[in-house]
mmCIF file of C-alpha atoms in Angstrom:
data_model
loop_
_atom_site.group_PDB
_atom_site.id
_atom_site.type_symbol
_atom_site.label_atom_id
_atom_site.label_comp_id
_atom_site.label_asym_id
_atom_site.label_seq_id
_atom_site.Cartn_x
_atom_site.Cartn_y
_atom_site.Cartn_z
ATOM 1 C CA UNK L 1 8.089 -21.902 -43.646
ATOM 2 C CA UNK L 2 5.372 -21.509 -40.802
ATOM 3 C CA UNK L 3 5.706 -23.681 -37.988
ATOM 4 C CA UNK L 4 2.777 -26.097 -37.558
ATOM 5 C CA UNK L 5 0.362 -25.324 -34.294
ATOM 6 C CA UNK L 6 1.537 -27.454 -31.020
ATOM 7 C CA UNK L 7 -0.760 -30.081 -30.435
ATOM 8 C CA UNK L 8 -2.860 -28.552 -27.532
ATOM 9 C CA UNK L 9 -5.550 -30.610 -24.879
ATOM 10 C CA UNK L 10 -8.678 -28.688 -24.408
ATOM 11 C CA UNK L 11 -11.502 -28.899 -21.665
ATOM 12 C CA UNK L 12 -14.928 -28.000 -23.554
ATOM 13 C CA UNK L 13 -18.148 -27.370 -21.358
ATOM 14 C CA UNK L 14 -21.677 -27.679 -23.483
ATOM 15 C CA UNK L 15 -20.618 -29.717 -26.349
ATOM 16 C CA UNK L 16 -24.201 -31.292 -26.832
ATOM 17 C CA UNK L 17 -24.363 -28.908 -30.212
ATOM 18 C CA UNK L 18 -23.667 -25.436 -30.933
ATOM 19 C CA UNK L 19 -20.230 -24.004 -30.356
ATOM 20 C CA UNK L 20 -19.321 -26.600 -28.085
ATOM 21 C CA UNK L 21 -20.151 -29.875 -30.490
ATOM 22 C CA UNK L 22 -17.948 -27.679 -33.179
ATOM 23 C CA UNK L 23 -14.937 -27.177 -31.228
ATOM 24 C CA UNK L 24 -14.834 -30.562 -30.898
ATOM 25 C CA UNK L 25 -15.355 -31.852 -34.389
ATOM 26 C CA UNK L 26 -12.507 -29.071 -35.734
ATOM 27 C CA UNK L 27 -10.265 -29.935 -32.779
ATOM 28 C CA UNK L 28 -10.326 -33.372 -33.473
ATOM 29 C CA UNK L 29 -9.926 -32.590 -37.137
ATOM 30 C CA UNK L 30 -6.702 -30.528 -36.082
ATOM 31 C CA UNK L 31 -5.020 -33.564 -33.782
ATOM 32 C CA UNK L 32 -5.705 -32.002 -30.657
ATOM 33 C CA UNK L 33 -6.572 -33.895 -28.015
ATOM 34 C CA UNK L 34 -9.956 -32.754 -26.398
ATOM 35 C CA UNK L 35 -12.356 -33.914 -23.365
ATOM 36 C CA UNK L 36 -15.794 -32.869 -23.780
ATOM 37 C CA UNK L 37 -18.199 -32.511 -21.526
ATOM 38 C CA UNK L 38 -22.178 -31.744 -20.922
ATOM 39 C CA UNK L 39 -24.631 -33.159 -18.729
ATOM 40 C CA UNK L 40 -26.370 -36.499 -19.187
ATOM 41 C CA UNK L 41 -23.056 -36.986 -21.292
ATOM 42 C CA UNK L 42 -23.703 -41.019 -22.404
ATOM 43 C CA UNK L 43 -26.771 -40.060 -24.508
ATOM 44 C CA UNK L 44 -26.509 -36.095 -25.159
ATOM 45 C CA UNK L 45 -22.595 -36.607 -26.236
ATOM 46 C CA UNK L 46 -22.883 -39.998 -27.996
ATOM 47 C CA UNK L 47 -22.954 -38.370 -31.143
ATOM 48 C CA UNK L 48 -19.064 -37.146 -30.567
ATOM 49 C CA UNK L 49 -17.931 -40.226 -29.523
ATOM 50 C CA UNK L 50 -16.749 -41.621 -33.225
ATOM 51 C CA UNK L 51 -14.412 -37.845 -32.537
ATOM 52 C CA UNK L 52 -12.326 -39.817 -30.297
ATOM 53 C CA UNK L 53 -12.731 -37.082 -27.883
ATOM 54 C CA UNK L 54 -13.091 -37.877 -24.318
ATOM 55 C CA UNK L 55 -16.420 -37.752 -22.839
ATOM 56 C CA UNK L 56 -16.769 -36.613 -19.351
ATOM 57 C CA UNK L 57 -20.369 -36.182 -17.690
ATOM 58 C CA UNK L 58 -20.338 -32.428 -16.474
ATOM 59 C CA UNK L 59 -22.636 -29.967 -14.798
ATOM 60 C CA UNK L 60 -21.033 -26.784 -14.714
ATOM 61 C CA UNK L 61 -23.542 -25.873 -11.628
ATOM 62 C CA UNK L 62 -21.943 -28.307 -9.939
ATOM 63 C CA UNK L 63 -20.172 -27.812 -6.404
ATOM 64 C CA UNK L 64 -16.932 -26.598 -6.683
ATOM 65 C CA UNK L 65 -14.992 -29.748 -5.362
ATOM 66 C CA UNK L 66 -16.890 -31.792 -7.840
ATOM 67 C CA UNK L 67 -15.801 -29.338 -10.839
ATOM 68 C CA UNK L 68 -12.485 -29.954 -9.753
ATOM 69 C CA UNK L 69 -12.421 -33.451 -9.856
ATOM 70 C CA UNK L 70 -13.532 -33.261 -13.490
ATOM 71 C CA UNK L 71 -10.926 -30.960 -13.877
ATOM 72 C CA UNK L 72 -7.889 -32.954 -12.295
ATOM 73 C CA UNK L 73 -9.188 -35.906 -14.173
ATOM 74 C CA UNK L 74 -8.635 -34.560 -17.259
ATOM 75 C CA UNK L 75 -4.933 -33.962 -16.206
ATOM 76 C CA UNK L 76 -5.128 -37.403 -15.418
ATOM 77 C CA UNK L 77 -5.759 -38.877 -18.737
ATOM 78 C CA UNK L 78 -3.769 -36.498 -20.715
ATOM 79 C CA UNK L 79 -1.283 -35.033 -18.277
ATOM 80 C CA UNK L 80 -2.116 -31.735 -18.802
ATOM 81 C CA UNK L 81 -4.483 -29.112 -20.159
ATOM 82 C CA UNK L 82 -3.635 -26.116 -22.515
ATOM 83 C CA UNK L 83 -7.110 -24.744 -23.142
ATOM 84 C CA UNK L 84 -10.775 -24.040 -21.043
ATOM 85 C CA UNK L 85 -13.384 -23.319 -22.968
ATOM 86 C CA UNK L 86 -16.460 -22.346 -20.945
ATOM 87 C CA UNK L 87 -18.903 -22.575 -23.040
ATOM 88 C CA UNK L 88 -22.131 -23.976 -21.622
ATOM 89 C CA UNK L 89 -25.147 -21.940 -21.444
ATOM 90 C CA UNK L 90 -29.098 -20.826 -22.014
ATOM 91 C CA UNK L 91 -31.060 -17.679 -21.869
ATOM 92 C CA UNK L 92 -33.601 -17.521 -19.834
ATOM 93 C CA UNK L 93 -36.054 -14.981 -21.729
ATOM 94 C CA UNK L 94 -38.608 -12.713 -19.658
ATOM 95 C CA UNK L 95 -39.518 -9.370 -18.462
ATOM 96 C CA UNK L 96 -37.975 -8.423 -15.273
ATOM 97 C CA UNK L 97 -41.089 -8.223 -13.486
ATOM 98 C CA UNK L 98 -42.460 -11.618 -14.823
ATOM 99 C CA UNK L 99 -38.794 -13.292 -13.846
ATOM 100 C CA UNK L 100 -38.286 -15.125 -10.597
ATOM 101 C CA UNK L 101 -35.937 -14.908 -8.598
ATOM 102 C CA UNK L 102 -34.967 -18.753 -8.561
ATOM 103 C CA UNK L 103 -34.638 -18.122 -12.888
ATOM 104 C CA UNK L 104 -32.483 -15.319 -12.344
ATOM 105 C CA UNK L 105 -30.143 -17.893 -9.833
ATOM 106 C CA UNK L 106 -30.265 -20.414 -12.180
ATOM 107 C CA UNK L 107 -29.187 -18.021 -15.031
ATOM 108 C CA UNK L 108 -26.447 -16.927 -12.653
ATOM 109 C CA UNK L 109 -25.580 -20.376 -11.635
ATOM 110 C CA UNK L 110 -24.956 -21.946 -15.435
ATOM 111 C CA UNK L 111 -24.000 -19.013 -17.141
ATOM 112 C CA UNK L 112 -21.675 -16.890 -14.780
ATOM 113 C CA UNK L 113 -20.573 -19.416 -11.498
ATOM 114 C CA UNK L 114 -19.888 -22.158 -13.624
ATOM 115 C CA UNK L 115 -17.533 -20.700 -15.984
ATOM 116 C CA UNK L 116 -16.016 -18.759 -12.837
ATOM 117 C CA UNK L 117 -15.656 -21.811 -10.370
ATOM 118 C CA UNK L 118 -14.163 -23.730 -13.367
ATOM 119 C CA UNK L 119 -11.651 -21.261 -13.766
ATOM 120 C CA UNK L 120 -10.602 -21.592 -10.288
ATOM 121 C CA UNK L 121 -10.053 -25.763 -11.081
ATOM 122 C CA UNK L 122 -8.059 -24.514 -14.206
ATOM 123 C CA UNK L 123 -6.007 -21.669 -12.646
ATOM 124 C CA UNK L 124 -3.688 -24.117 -9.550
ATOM 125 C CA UNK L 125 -2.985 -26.247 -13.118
ATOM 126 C CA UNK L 126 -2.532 -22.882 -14.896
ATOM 127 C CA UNK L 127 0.230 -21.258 -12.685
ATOM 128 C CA UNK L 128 2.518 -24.436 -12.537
ATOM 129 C CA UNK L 129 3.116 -23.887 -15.738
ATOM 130 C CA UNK L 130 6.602 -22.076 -15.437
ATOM 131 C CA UNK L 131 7.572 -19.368 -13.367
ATOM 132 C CA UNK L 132 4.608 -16.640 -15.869
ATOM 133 C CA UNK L 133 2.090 -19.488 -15.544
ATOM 134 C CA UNK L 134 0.734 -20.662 -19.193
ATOM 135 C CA UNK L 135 -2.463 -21.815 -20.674
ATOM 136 C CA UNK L 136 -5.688 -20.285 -22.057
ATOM 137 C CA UNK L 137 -9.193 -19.838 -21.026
ATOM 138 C CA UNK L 138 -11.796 -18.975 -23.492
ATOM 139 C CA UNK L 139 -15.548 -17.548 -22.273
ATOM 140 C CA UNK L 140 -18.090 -18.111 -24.899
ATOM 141 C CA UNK L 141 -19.516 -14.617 -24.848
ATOM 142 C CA UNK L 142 -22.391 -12.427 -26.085
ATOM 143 C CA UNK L 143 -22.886 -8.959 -27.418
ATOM 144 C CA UNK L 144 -25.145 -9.895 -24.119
ATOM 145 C CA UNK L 145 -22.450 -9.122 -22.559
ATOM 146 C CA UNK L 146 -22.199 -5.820 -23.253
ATOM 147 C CA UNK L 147 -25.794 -4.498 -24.502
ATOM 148 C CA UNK L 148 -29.275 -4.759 -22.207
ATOM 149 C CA UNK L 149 -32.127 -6.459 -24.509
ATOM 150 C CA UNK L 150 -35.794 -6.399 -23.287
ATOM 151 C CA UNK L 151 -36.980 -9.529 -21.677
ATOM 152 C CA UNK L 152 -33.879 -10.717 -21.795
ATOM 153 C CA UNK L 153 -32.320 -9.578 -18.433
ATOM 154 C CA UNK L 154 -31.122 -12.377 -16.493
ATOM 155 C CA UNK L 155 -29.447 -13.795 -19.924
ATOM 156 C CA UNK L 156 -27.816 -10.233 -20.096
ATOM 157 C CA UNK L 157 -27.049 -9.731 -16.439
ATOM 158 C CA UNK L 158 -25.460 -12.780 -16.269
ATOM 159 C CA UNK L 159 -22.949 -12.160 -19.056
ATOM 160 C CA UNK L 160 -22.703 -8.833 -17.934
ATOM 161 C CA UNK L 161 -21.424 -10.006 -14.790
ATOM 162 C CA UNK L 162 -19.152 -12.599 -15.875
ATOM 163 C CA UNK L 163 -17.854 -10.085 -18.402
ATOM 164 C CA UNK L 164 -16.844 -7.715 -14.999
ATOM 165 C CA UNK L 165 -15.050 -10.784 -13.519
ATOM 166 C CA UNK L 166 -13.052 -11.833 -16.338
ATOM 167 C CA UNK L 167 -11.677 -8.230 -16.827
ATOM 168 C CA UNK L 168 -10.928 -8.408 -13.404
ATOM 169 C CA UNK L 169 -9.155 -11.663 -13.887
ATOM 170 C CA UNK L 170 -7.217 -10.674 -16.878
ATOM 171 C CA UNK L 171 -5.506 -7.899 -14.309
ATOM 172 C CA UNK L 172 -4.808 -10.021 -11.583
ATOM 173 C CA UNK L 173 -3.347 -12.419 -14.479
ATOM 174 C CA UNK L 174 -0.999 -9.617 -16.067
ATOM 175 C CA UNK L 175 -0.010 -8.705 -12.273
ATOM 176 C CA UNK L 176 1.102 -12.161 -11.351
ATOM 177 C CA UNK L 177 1.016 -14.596 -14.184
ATOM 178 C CA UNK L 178 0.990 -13.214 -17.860
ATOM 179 C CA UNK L 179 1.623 -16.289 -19.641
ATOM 180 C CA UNK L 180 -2.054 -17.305 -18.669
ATOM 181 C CA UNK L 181 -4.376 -15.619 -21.452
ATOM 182 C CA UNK L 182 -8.141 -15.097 -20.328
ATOM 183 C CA UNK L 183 -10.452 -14.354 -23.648
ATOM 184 C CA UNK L 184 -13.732 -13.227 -24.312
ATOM 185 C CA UNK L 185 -15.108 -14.459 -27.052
ATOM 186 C CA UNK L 186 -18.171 -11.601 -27.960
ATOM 187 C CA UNK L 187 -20.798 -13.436 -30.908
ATOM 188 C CA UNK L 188 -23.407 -11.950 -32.079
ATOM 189 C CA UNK L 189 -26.193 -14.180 -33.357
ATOM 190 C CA UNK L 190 -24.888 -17.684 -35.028
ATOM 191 C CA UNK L 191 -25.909 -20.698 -36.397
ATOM 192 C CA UNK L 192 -26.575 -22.861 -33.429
ATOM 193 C CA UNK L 193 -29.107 -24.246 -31.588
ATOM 194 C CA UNK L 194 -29.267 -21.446 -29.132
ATOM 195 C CA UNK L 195 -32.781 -19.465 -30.568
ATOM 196 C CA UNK L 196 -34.634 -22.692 -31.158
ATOM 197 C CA UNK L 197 -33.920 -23.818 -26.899
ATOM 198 C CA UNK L 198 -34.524 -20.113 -25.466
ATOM 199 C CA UNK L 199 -36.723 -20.947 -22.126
ATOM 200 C CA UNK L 200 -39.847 -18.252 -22.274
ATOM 201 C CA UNK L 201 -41.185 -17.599 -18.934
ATOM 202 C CA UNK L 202 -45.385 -18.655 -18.935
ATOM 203 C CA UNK L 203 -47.310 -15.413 -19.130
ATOM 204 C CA UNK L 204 -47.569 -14.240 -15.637
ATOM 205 C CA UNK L 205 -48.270 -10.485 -15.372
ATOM 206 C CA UNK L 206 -50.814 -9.388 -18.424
ATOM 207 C CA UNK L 207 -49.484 -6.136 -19.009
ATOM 208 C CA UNK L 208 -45.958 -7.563 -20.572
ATOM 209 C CA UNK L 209 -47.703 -10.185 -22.696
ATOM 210 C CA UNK L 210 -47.024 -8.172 -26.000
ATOM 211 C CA UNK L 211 -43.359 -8.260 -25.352
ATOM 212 C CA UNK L 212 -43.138 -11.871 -24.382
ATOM 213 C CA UNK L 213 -45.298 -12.569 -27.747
ATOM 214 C CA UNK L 214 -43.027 -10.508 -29.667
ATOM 215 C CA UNK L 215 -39.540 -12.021 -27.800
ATOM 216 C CA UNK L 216 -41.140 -15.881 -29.289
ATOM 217 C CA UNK L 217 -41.611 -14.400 -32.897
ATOM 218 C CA UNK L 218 -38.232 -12.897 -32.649
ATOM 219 C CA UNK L 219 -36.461 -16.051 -31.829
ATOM 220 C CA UNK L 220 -38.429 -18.510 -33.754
ATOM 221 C CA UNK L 221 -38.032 -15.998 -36.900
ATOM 222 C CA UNK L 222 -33.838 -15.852 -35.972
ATOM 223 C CA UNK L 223 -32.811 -19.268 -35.653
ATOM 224 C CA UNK L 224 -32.498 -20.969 -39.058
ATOM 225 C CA UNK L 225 -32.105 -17.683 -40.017
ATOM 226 C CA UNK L 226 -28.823 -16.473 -38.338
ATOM 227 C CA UNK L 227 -26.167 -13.577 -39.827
ATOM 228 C CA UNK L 228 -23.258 -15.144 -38.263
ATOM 229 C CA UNK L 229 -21.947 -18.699 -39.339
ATOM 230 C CA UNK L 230 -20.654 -20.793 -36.048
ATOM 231 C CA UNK L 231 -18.551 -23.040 -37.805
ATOM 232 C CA UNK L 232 -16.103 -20.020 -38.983
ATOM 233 C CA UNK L 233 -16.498 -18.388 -34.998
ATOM 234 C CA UNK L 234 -15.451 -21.681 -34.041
ATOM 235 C CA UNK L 235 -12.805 -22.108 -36.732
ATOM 236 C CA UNK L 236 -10.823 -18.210 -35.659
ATOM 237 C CA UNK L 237 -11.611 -18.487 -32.200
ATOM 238 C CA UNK L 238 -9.009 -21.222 -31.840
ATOM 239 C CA UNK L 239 -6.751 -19.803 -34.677
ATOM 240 C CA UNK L 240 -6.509 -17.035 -31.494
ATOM 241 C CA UNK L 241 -5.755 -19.396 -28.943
ATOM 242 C CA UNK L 242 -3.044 -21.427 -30.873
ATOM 243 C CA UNK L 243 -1.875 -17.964 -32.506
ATOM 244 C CA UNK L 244 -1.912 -19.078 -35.715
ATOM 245 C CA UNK L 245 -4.183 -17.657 -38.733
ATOM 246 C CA UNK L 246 -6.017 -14.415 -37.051
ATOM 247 C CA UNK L 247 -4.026 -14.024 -33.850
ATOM 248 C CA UNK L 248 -0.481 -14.979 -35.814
ATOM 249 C CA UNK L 249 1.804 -12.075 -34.658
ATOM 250 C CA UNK L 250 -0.995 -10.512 -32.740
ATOM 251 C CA UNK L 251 -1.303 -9.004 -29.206
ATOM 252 C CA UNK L 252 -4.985 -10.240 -28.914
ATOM 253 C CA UNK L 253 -7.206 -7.790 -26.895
ATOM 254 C CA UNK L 254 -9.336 -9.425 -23.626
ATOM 255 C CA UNK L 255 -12.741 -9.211 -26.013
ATOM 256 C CA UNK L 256 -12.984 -10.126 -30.023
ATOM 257 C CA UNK L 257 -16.162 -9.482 -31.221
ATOM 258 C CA UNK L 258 -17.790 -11.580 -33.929
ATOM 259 C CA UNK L 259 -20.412 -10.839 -36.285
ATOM 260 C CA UNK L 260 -21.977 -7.740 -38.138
ATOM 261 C CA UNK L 261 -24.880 -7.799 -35.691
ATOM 262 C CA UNK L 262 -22.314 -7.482 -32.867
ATOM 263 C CA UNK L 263 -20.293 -4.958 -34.230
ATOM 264 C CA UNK L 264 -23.089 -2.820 -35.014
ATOM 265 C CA UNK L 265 -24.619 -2.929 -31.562
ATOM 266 C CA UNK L 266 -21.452 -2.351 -29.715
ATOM 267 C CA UNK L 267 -20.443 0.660 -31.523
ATOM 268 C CA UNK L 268 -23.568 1.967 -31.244
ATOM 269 C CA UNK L 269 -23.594 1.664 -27.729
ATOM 270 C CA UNK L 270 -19.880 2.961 -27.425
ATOM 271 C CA UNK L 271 -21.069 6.238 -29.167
ATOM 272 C CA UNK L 272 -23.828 6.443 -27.358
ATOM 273 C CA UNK L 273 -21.985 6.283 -24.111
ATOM 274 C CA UNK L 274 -18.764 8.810 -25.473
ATOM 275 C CA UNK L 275 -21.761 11.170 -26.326
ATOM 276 C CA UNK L 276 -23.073 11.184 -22.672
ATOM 277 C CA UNK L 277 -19.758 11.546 -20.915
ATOM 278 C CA UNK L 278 -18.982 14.499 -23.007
ATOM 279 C CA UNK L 279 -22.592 15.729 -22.130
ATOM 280 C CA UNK L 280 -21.751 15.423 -18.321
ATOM 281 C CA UNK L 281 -18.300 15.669 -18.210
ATOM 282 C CA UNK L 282 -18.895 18.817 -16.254
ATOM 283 C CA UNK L 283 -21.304 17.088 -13.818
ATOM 284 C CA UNK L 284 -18.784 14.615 -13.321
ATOM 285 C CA UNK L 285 -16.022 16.568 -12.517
ATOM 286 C CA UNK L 286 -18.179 19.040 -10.400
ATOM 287 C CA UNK L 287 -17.819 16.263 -7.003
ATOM 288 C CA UNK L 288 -14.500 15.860 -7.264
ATOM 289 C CA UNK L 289 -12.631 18.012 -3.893
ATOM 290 C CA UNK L 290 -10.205 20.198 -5.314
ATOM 291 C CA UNK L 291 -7.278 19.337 -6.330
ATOM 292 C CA UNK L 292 -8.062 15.907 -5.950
ATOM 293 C CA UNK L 293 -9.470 14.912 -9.371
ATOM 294 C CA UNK L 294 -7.600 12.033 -11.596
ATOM 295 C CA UNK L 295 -7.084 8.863 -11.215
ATOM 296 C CA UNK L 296 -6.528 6.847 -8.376
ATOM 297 C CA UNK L 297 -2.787 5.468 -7.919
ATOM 298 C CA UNK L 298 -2.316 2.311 -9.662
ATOM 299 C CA UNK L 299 -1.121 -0.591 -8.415
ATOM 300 C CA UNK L 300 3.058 -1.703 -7.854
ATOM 301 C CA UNK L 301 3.798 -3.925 -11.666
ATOM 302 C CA UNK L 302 4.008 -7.442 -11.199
ATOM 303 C CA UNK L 303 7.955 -7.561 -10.576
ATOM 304 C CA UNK L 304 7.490 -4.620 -8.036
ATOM 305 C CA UNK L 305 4.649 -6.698 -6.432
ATOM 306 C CA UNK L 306 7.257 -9.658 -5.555
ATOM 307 C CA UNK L 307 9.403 -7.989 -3.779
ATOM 308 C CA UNK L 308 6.709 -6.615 -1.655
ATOM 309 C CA UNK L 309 7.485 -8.379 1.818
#
């Protein structure tokens, strides 16, 4: 007989729509006790209220003491929290050259600092959890994250770098406190409201205007119109953190990737790249002083580590 999920509390950024508005709805659905948040929460999260989730008012931009407070008042109310989901967002859409550098901060700030700096609220909460540490945090992805798209660089860049940062993360984790699971949750394009809000910069430099025009077709002519269905995302991505369904039994990697379009892109890209290191290999290796090539030394395992004085 299979042993019913423990009831879990979960800490949801951007739950306006989208992802975020379903985690809540199937959450709630499941017993799980969840606090949503979003900015200008009292009218942008009324409709979640009949849920019985609690809504929190949230800017994930946000200083860092104020993120916490949100944080340590969701411990507050429920004792605890099991699961972050960071999943608040936008893409800012634009040619390099056309893009300010203000958009690119404020890319930076919503969709790579604030999933970051609310991981550092979650982690002191994390760690105290036993002597391994325990709890999950889930980053609301793209194949963004992993493939360059014209005009779409500071959306890309961003996820790009908060991709770097949460591998990073999941090694410091493994070094020091295993039972905390980071995931990256890699969608292609879904059924949200995501291609309908993308914010097009004005035309500023004439020469890129055909590839602005052609980045508004694309997304008006995607959403409504989207291969991958967010209610099933939703649906596995927390059969992975309860590890029931999908991750039952599973040693779940640091990325899933979901949707055709995804999967297509990235192994595209991961042939393209094998193709080019076995192109250069010899270029590579040509720098290296002799006898010196390999990798570097690795660092002392976690139980080594501790009794490092």
């Amino acid at each position: 007989m299979t042993t019913p999920p423990k009831k879990q509390v979960w800490f949801i950024t951007g739950c306006s729509s989208g992802f975020g508005e379903q985690f809540v709805r199937q959450l709630r659905a499941l017993g799980d006790d969840v606090v949503a948040t979003g900015r200008n929460a009292e009218t942008r999260l009324a409709h979640l209220k009949d849920t019985g989730a609690t809504i929190l008012d949230l800017d994930v931009t946000a200083p860092q003491a104020e993120l916490d407070a949100k944080f340590q008042q969701a411990i507050d109310i429920y004792g605890t929290v099991d699961v972050l989901v960071n999943n608040a967002g936008y893409i800012q859409c634009g040619a390099v050259e056309e893009l300010t550098h203000e958009e690119m901060q404020r890319s930076f700030a919503t969709n790579f600092h604030g999933p970051i700096n609310l991981t550092r609220s979650a982690l002191p909460h994390f760690r105290g959890k036993g002597e391994k540490g325990a709890g999950v945090i889930i980053y609301m992805g793209s194949q963004a994250g992993f493939y360059g798209e014209p005009a779409a660089s500071a959306y890309c860049a961003s996820k790009f770098a908060l991709e770097g940062a949460v591998e990073s993360l999941s090694k410091e984790l493994a070094f020091l406190a295993p039972g905390i699971k980071p995931l990256l949750i890699e969608a292609g394009i879904c059924s949200t409201e995501v291609m309908k809000n993308i914010n097009h910069v004005p035309h500023r430099v004439d020469f890129w205007r055909p590839l602005n025009d052609a980045c508004r077709v694309r997304g008006a002519g995607n959403y409504g119109n989207e291969p991958g269905n967010a209610v099933e995302v939703v649906s596995k991505v927390i059969q992975l953190a309860k590890g029931v369904g999908i991750g039952e039994g599973k040693d779940v990697p640091l990325r899933v990737p979901f949707g055709s379009d995804c999967l297509k892109i990235l192994k595209e890209k991961i042939a393209d790249m094998n193709r080019v290191l076995e192109e250069w290999e010899g270029v590579a290796r040509s720098v290296d002083f002799e006898g010196h090539s390999g990798p570097m030394p690795a660092l002392p395992t976690s139980g080594e580590a501790k009794n490092i004085s």
